[in-house]
Amino acid sequence: MSGAAPRTWQLLPLLEETSRFFAARNLENPRLQAELLLADVLALRRLDLYLRFDQLLSPAQVDAYREHVRQRLRGVPLQYITGKAGFRNLNLSVDPAVLIPRPETEILVEVALEYLQGVEAPQVLDVGCGSGAIALALAQECPAARVKATDLSSAALARARANARELELADRVGFCCGDLLDPFRPAGQFHLIASNPPYVRRGDLEGLEAQVRDHEPHLALDGGEDGLDFYRRLAGLAGPFLAPEGLLVLEVGAGQADEVAALLEQSGCFAPASIRPDLAGIPRVVSAARRAEA
Ligand code: GLN
């Protein structure tokens, strides 16, 4: 028998200790992160922790929590530790094969939904779907839509398919592996094509926040030398895959909106683009309709 009995922990002091620890390491929202990690270990909703501050945790629970905390201190994003990320109304499962859905991408979904309101039985495509966030949010919020989604990464598609099943949307969302629109060649007819392509300039990848740079998939981030590779390719490709006056909706990086709008116009296939800012006021979503005569 070893000497001291293992220390028992009540929930509140454990949370307080962890949030002090996180604060000392300059993690954002230290208490919130401590709570989210503990809620995950205990399979509770975060707010339910507040009803159980006196609860004694088992040594196995404390060990599992400490392992979560260690990973977070090593810089692993919280969503990869819990395997969950919120996006609009959805609880998605995520892993390091997919980008963690960002709040600004919710604006892209908003722009898409506004357009889809006026379309009967819309056919929708999400190019480079990652976790499936855009495709699944559109299917969930526009029940008349039939959605297809592509990704080059089969690991990402496996995650997206699992999300579709989990959210009971698999009957209206289909997934295909391939580069951009390749799975639909020679022709497709979509009312809306949405994409959040990789858009970080290659030279900027090293300078990204460590948590992004070291853990999120570079395949989903690297937009080539000037960050615009995928917009150039989509501007050249997407027109014929859209129904007449169908809409292309693209998320763009900070400072890219005007260049992307110009690329779309120069292709000759699209009417002048509209640009929508995100909640920080950064022009974030570029959308343009296929010209009827194009
Ligand atoms: N928004 C991502 C970031 O924070 C980039 C996503 C992308 O390249 N599409 O770095």
Tab-separated table of C-alpha atoms and ligand atoms in Angstrom:
chain	number	residue	atom	x	y	z
A	1	MET	CA	0.000	0.000	0.000
A	2	SER	CA	1.311	3.424	-0.802
A	3	GLY	CA	1.113	6.139	1.825
A	4	ALA	CA	-1.294	9.016	1.263
A	5	ALA	CA	-4.803	8.343	0.029
A	6	PRO	CA	-5.422	10.024	-3.337
A	7	ARG	CA	-6.869	13.481	-2.905
A	8	THR	CA	-10.582	13.634	-3.575
A	9	TRP	CA	-11.887	16.527	-5.567
A	10	GLN	CA	-15.124	18.405	-5.513
A	11	LEU	CA	-16.206	19.863	-8.774
A	12	LEU	CA	-15.949	23.585	-7.909
A	13	PRO	CA	-12.418	23.613	-6.448
A	14	LEU	CA	-11.205	21.567	-9.416
A	15	LEU	CA	-12.695	24.090	-11.838
A	16	GLU	CA	-11.216	26.977	-9.902
A	17	GLU	CA	-7.773	25.407	-9.832
A	18	THR	CA	-7.868	24.738	-13.579
A	19	SER	CA	-9.067	28.181	-14.491
A	20	ARG	CA	-6.270	29.756	-12.409
A	21	PHE	CA	-3.844	27.504	-14.225
A	22	PHE	CA	-5.235	28.423	-17.657
A	23	ALA	CA	-5.224	32.133	-16.741
A	24	ALA	CA	-1.563	31.909	-15.718
A	25	ARG	CA	-0.832	30.446	-19.171
A	26	ASN	CA	-2.771	33.272	-20.855
A	27	LEU	CA	-5.487	31.079	-22.318
A	28	GLU	CA	-8.589	33.023	-23.343
A	29	ASN	CA	-11.736	32.605	-21.228
A	30	PRO	CA	-9.985	30.322	-18.717
A	31	ARG	CA	-13.049	29.526	-16.612
A	32	LEU	CA	-15.224	28.803	-19.657
A	33	GLN	CA	-12.627	26.436	-21.115
A	34	ALA	CA	-12.220	24.648	-17.778
A	35	GLU	CA	-15.995	24.206	-17.619
A	36	LEU	CA	-16.335	22.942	-21.177
A	37	LEU	CA	-13.617	20.342	-20.645
A	38	LEU	CA	-15.131	19.136	-17.380
A	39	ALA	CA	-18.650	19.043	-18.813
A	40	ASP	CA	-17.305	16.838	-21.594
A	41	VAL	CA	-15.672	14.390	-19.159
A	42	LEU	CA	-18.836	14.179	-17.062
A	43	ALA	CA	-21.112	14.043	-20.145
A	44	LEU	CA	-23.089	17.008	-18.801
A	45	ARG	CA	-24.177	20.263	-20.349
A	46	ARG	CA	-21.924	23.065	-19.170
A	47	LEU	CA	-24.642	24.864	-17.222
A	48	ASP	CA	-25.525	21.670	-15.348
A	49	LEU	CA	-22.134	21.891	-13.657
A	50	TYR	CA	-23.555	24.808	-11.694
A	51	LEU	CA	-26.056	22.516	-9.971
A	52	ARG	CA	-23.314	20.154	-8.830
A	53	PHE	CA	-20.519	22.266	-7.426
A	54	ASP	CA	-20.264	20.023	-4.334
A	55	GLN	CA	-20.207	16.761	-6.254
A	56	LEU	CA	-17.256	14.500	-5.493
A	57	LEU	CA	-15.479	13.240	-8.575
A	58	SER	CA	-14.168	9.723	-8.930
A	59	PRO	CA	-10.411	9.259	-9.440
A	60	ALA	CA	-11.152	8.063	-13.003
A	61	GLN	CA	-13.077	11.257	-13.741
A	62	VAL	CA	-10.292	13.402	-12.312
A	63	ASP	CA	-7.716	11.507	-14.394
A	64	ALA	CA	-9.747	11.914	-17.577
A	65	TYR	CA	-10.146	15.617	-16.850
A	66	ARG	CA	-6.451	16.088	-16.161
A	67	GLU	CA	-5.674	14.464	-19.503
A	68	HIS	CA	-8.028	16.940	-21.236
A	69	VAL	CA	-6.326	19.825	-19.394
A	70	ARG	CA	-2.861	18.585	-20.372
A	71	GLN	CA	-3.851	18.445	-24.033
A	72	ARG	CA	-5.257	21.964	-23.869
A	73	LEU	CA	-2.029	23.206	-22.291
A	74	ARG	CA	-0.135	21.602	-25.174
A	75	GLY	CA	-2.191	23.811	-27.493
A	76	VAL	CA	-4.674	21.264	-28.828
A	77	PRO	CA	-7.853	23.211	-29.703
A	78	LEU	CA	-10.669	22.651	-27.257
A	79	GLN	CA	-12.970	21.325	-29.988
A	80	TYR	CA	-10.510	18.594	-30.959
A	81	ILE	CA	-10.263	17.522	-27.305
A	82	THR	CA	-14.012	17.293	-26.793
A	83	GLY	CA	-14.593	16.233	-30.419
A	84	LYS	CA	-17.474	18.704	-30.672
A	85	ALA	CA	-18.109	22.084	-32.237
A	86	GLY	CA	-21.244	24.210	-32.431
A	87	PHE	CA	-22.254	25.723	-35.789
A	88	ARG	CA	-25.569	27.560	-36.154
A	89	ASN	CA	-28.133	25.096	-34.702
A	90	LEU	CA	-25.893	22.085	-35.089
A	91	ASN	CA	-23.708	20.130	-32.758
A	92	LEU	CA	-21.027	18.755	-35.064
A	93	SER	CA	-18.392	16.206	-34.295
A	94	VAL	CA	-14.914	17.255	-35.368
A	95	ASP	CA	-11.437	15.748	-35.504
A	96	PRO	CA	-8.075	16.971	-36.801
A	97	ALA	CA	-9.004	15.931	-40.365
A	98	VAL	CA	-11.437	18.860	-40.525
A	99	LEU	CA	-11.205	22.565	-39.875
A	100	ILE	CA	-13.083	23.650	-36.763
A	101	PRO	CA	-16.123	25.574	-38.053
A	102	ARG	CA	-15.715	29.320	-37.493
A	103	PRO	CA	-18.448	31.776	-36.498
A	104	GLU	CA	-17.834	33.880	-39.623
A	105	THR	CA	-18.854	30.927	-41.794
A	106	GLU	CA	-22.317	31.225	-40.262
A	107	ILE	CA	-22.676	34.461	-42.276
A	108	LEU	CA	-22.095	32.522	-45.499
A	109	VAL	CA	-24.960	30.225	-44.506
A	110	GLU	CA	-27.146	33.263	-43.865
A	111	VAL	CA	-26.463	34.694	-47.333
A	112	ALA	CA	-27.174	31.302	-48.889
A	113	LEU	CA	-30.454	30.861	-46.980
A	114	GLU	CA	-31.707	34.282	-48.046
A	115	TYR	CA	-31.229	33.258	-51.656
A	116	LEU	CA	-32.737	29.783	-51.200
A	117	GLN	CA	-35.970	31.244	-49.781
A	118	GLY	CA	-36.960	32.205	-53.310
A	119	VAL	CA	-36.113	28.865	-54.940
A	120	GLU	CA	-38.420	25.874	-55.152
A	121	ALA	CA	-36.825	22.480	-54.383
A	122	PRO	CA	-33.270	23.873	-54.508
A	123	GLN	CA	-30.276	21.755	-55.448
A	124	VAL	CA	-27.258	22.872	-53.443
A	125	LEU	CA	-23.550	22.039	-53.542
A	126	ASP	CA	-20.895	22.650	-50.850
A	127	VAL	CA	-17.376	22.479	-52.299
A	128	GLY	CA	-14.665	21.491	-49.800
A	129	CYS	CA	-17.127	20.571	-47.087
A	130	GLY	CA	-14.762	19.553	-44.260
A	131	SER	CA	-16.921	18.585	-41.268
A	132	GLY	CA	-20.028	19.228	-43.386
A	133	ALA	CA	-20.885	22.409	-41.466
A	134	ILE	CA	-22.201	24.431	-44.427
A	135	ALA	CA	-23.946	21.550	-46.205
A	136	LEU	CA	-25.637	20.287	-43.058
A	137	ALA	CA	-26.684	23.728	-41.798
A	138	LEU	CA	-28.253	24.480	-45.188
A	139	ALA	CA	-30.070	21.131	-45.211
A	140	GLN	CA	-31.295	21.646	-41.672
A	141	GLU	CA	-32.444	25.233	-42.153
A	142	CYS	CA	-33.879	24.804	-45.642
A	143	PRO	CA	-35.893	21.570	-45.490
A	144	ALA	CA	-36.765	21.744	-49.191
A	145	ALA	CA	-33.098	21.620	-50.226
A	146	ARG	CA	-31.243	18.622	-51.581
A	147	VAL	CA	-27.573	19.032	-50.856
A	148	LYS	CA	-24.391	17.538	-52.250
A	149	ALA	CA	-20.971	18.070	-50.742
A	150	THR	CA	-17.461	17.303	-51.963
A	151	ASP	CA	-14.039	17.189	-50.380
A	152	LEU	CA	-10.627	16.070	-51.515
A	153	SER	CA	-9.949	14.477	-48.132
A	154	SER	CA	-11.599	11.103	-47.554
A	155	ALA	CA	-10.944	11.468	-43.813
A	156	ALA	CA	-12.906	14.731	-43.815
A	157	LEU	CA	-15.735	13.096	-45.778
A	158	ALA	CA	-15.932	10.254	-43.265
A	159	ARG	CA	-16.426	12.828	-40.535
A	160	ALA	CA	-19.005	14.759	-42.588
A	161	ARG	CA	-20.966	11.587	-43.364
A	162	ALA	CA	-20.985	10.630	-39.683
A	163	ASN	CA	-22.308	14.100	-38.856
A	164	ALA	CA	-25.076	13.752	-41.450
A	165	ARG	CA	-26.165	10.424	-39.943
A	166	GLU	CA	-25.972	11.718	-36.393
A	167	LEU	CA	-28.102	14.759	-37.320
A	168	GLU	CA	-30.549	12.604	-39.299
A	169	LEU	CA	-29.895	14.583	-42.462
A	170	ALA	CA	-28.287	11.788	-44.474
A	171	ASP	CA	-31.376	11.325	-46.669
A	172	ARG	CA	-30.979	14.866	-48.077
A	173	VAL	CA	-27.190	15.309	-48.052
A	174	GLY	CA	-24.904	13.227	-50.276
A	175	PHE	CA	-21.097	13.263	-50.176
A	176	CYS	CA	-18.551	12.663	-52.950
A	177	CYS	CA	-14.779	12.548	-52.796
A	178	GLY	CA	-12.961	14.668	-55.361
A	179	ASP	CA	-11.253	17.914	-56.284
A	180	LEU	CA	-13.646	20.904	-56.353
A	181	LEU	CA	-16.373	20.145	-58.928
A	182	ASP	CA	-14.719	17.060	-60.444
A	183	PRO	CA	-17.272	14.583	-59.067
A	184	PHE	CA	-19.971	16.370	-61.106
A	185	ARG	CA	-18.229	16.575	-64.465
A	186	PRO	CA	-19.132	16.925	-67.256
A	187	ALA	CA	-22.200	18.797	-66.027
A	188	GLY	CA	-24.262	19.531	-62.961
A	189	GLN	CA	-27.113	21.905	-62.289
A	190	PHE	CA	-27.154	23.574	-58.916
A	191	HIS	CA	-29.186	26.543	-57.761
A	192	LEU	CA	-26.497	27.378	-55.265
A	193	ILE	CA	-22.809	26.512	-54.933
A	194	ALA	CA	-21.236	27.437	-51.588
A	195	SER	CA	-17.616	27.139	-50.562
A	196	ASN	CA	-15.265	28.100	-47.757
A	197	PRO	CA	-12.067	27.141	-49.612
A	198	PRO	CA	-8.536	27.276	-48.226
A	199	TYR	CA	-7.555	30.942	-48.428
A	200	VAL	CA	-4.499	31.557	-46.260
A	201	ARG	CA	-1.451	32.789	-48.211
A	202	ARG	CA	1.182	30.069	-48.115
A	203	GLY	CA	3.734	32.486	-46.665
A	204	ASP	CA	1.324	33.332	-43.820
A	205	LEU	CA	0.787	29.744	-42.661
A	206	GLU	CA	3.835	29.802	-40.379
A	207	GLY	CA	2.601	32.984	-38.712
A	208	LEU	CA	-0.875	31.629	-37.861
A	209	GLU	CA	-1.845	31.212	-34.238
A	210	ALA	CA	-0.006	28.082	-32.985
A	211	GLN	CA	-3.265	26.371	-32.107
A	212	VAL	CA	-4.377	26.655	-35.756
A	213	ARG	CA	-0.972	26.140	-37.397
A	214	ASP	CA	0.008	23.066	-35.398
A	215	HIS	CA	-3.332	21.267	-35.213
A	216	GLU	CA	-5.728	22.164	-38.019
A	217	PRO	CA	-5.399	20.564	-41.484
A	218	HIS	CA	-3.218	22.638	-43.815
A	219	LEU	CA	-5.108	21.146	-46.755
A	220	ALA	CA	-8.080	23.247	-45.559
A	221	LEU	CA	-6.013	26.418	-45.033
A	222	ASP	CA	-3.366	26.700	-47.763
A	223	GLY	CA	-4.692	28.912	-50.546
A	224	GLY	CA	-1.436	29.014	-52.544
A	225	GLU	CA	1.075	31.865	-53.026
A	226	ASP	CA	-1.460	34.711	-52.879
A	227	GLY	CA	-4.239	32.808	-51.091
A	228	LEU	CA	-6.499	33.095	-54.132
A	229	ASP	CA	-5.809	29.790	-55.944
A	230	PHE	CA	-9.193	28.260	-55.204
A	231	TYR	CA	-11.142	31.402	-56.096
A	232	ARG	CA	-9.358	31.541	-59.436
A	233	ARG	CA	-10.210	27.923	-60.114
A	234	LEU	CA	-13.812	28.231	-58.948
A	235	ALA	CA	-14.349	31.419	-60.981
A	236	GLY	CA	-13.247	29.511	-64.081
A	237	LEU	CA	-15.188	26.323	-63.310
A	238	ALA	CA	-18.390	27.016	-61.437
A	239	GLY	CA	-20.493	28.893	-64.036
A	240	PRO	CA	-21.615	25.879	-66.107
A	241	PHE	CA	-22.517	23.946	-62.948
A	242	LEU	CA	-25.021	26.614	-61.923
A	243	ALA	CA	-28.614	26.908	-63.104
A	244	PRO	CA	-29.217	30.189	-64.966
A	245	GLU	CA	-29.044	32.913	-62.310
A	246	GLY	CA	-27.893	30.340	-59.745
A	247	LEU	CA	-25.687	31.778	-56.990
A	248	LEU	CA	-22.036	31.167	-56.127
A	249	VAL	CA	-21.362	32.060	-52.457
A	250	LEU	CA	-17.789	32.173	-51.186
A	251	GLU	CA	-16.188	32.860	-47.833
A	252	VAL	CA	-13.025	34.951	-48.209
A	253	GLY	CA	-10.123	35.938	-45.968
A	254	ALA	CA	-9.628	39.452	-44.588
A	255	GLY	CA	-8.703	41.814	-47.435
A	256	GLN	CA	-9.605	39.382	-50.244
A	257	ALA	CA	-13.220	40.339	-51.001
A	258	ASP	CA	-12.567	42.902	-53.752
A	259	GLU	CA	-10.053	40.699	-55.524
A	260	VAL	CA	-12.402	37.722	-55.413
A	261	ALA	CA	-15.310	39.838	-56.695
A	262	ALA	CA	-13.066	41.001	-59.553
A	263	LEU	CA	-12.030	37.418	-60.392
A	264	LEU	CA	-15.679	36.414	-60.676
A	265	GLU	CA	-16.522	39.352	-62.913
A	266	GLN	CA	-13.484	38.821	-65.126
A	267	SER	CA	-14.549	35.227	-65.758
A	268	GLY	CA	-17.467	36.624	-67.795
A	269	CYS	CA	-19.848	34.087	-66.218
A	270	PHE	CA	-21.117	36.127	-63.289
A	271	ALA	CA	-23.138	39.276	-62.660
A	272	PRO	CA	-21.484	41.865	-60.380
A	273	ALA	CA	-20.817	40.411	-56.937
A	274	SER	CA	-22.251	41.408	-53.540
A	275	ILE	CA	-20.092	41.491	-50.441
A	276	ARG	CA	-21.322	40.856	-46.883
A	277	PRO	CA	-19.286	41.702	-43.762
A	278	ASP	CA	-18.912	39.401	-40.755
A	279	LEU	CA	-19.730	40.489	-37.197
A	280	ALA	CA	-16.300	42.103	-36.878
A	281	GLY	CA	-17.061	44.259	-39.946
A	282	ILE	CA	-14.602	42.368	-42.179
A	283	PRO	CA	-15.908	41.836	-45.752
A	284	ARG	CA	-16.329	38.061	-45.545
A	285	VAL	CA	-18.815	36.623	-48.017
A	286	VAL	CA	-18.728	37.263	-51.758
A	287	SER	CA	-21.702	36.111	-53.799
A	288	ALA	CA	-22.475	36.432	-57.484
A	289	ALA	CA	-25.246	35.075	-59.703
A	290	ARG	CA	-24.527	33.270	-62.942
A	291	ARG	CA	-25.362	35.597	-65.790
A	292	ALA	CA	-28.416	34.305	-67.628
A	293	GLU	CA	-26.672	34.519	-71.016
A	294	ALA	CA	-23.358	33.083	-69.783
B	1	GLN	N1	-10.755	31.168	-41.211
B	1	GLN	C1	-9.661	30.250	-41.185
B	1	GLN	C2	-8.594	30.770	-40.234
B	1	GLN	O1	-8.977	31.258	-39.219
B	1	GLN	C3	-9.158	29.985	-42.574
B	1	GLN	C4	-10.165	29.162	-43.265
B	1	GLN	C5	-9.875	28.967	-44.711
B	1	GLN	O2	-8.748	29.019	-45.201
B	1	GLN	N2	-10.925	28.730	-45.384
B	1	GLN	O3	-7.422	30.664	-40.400
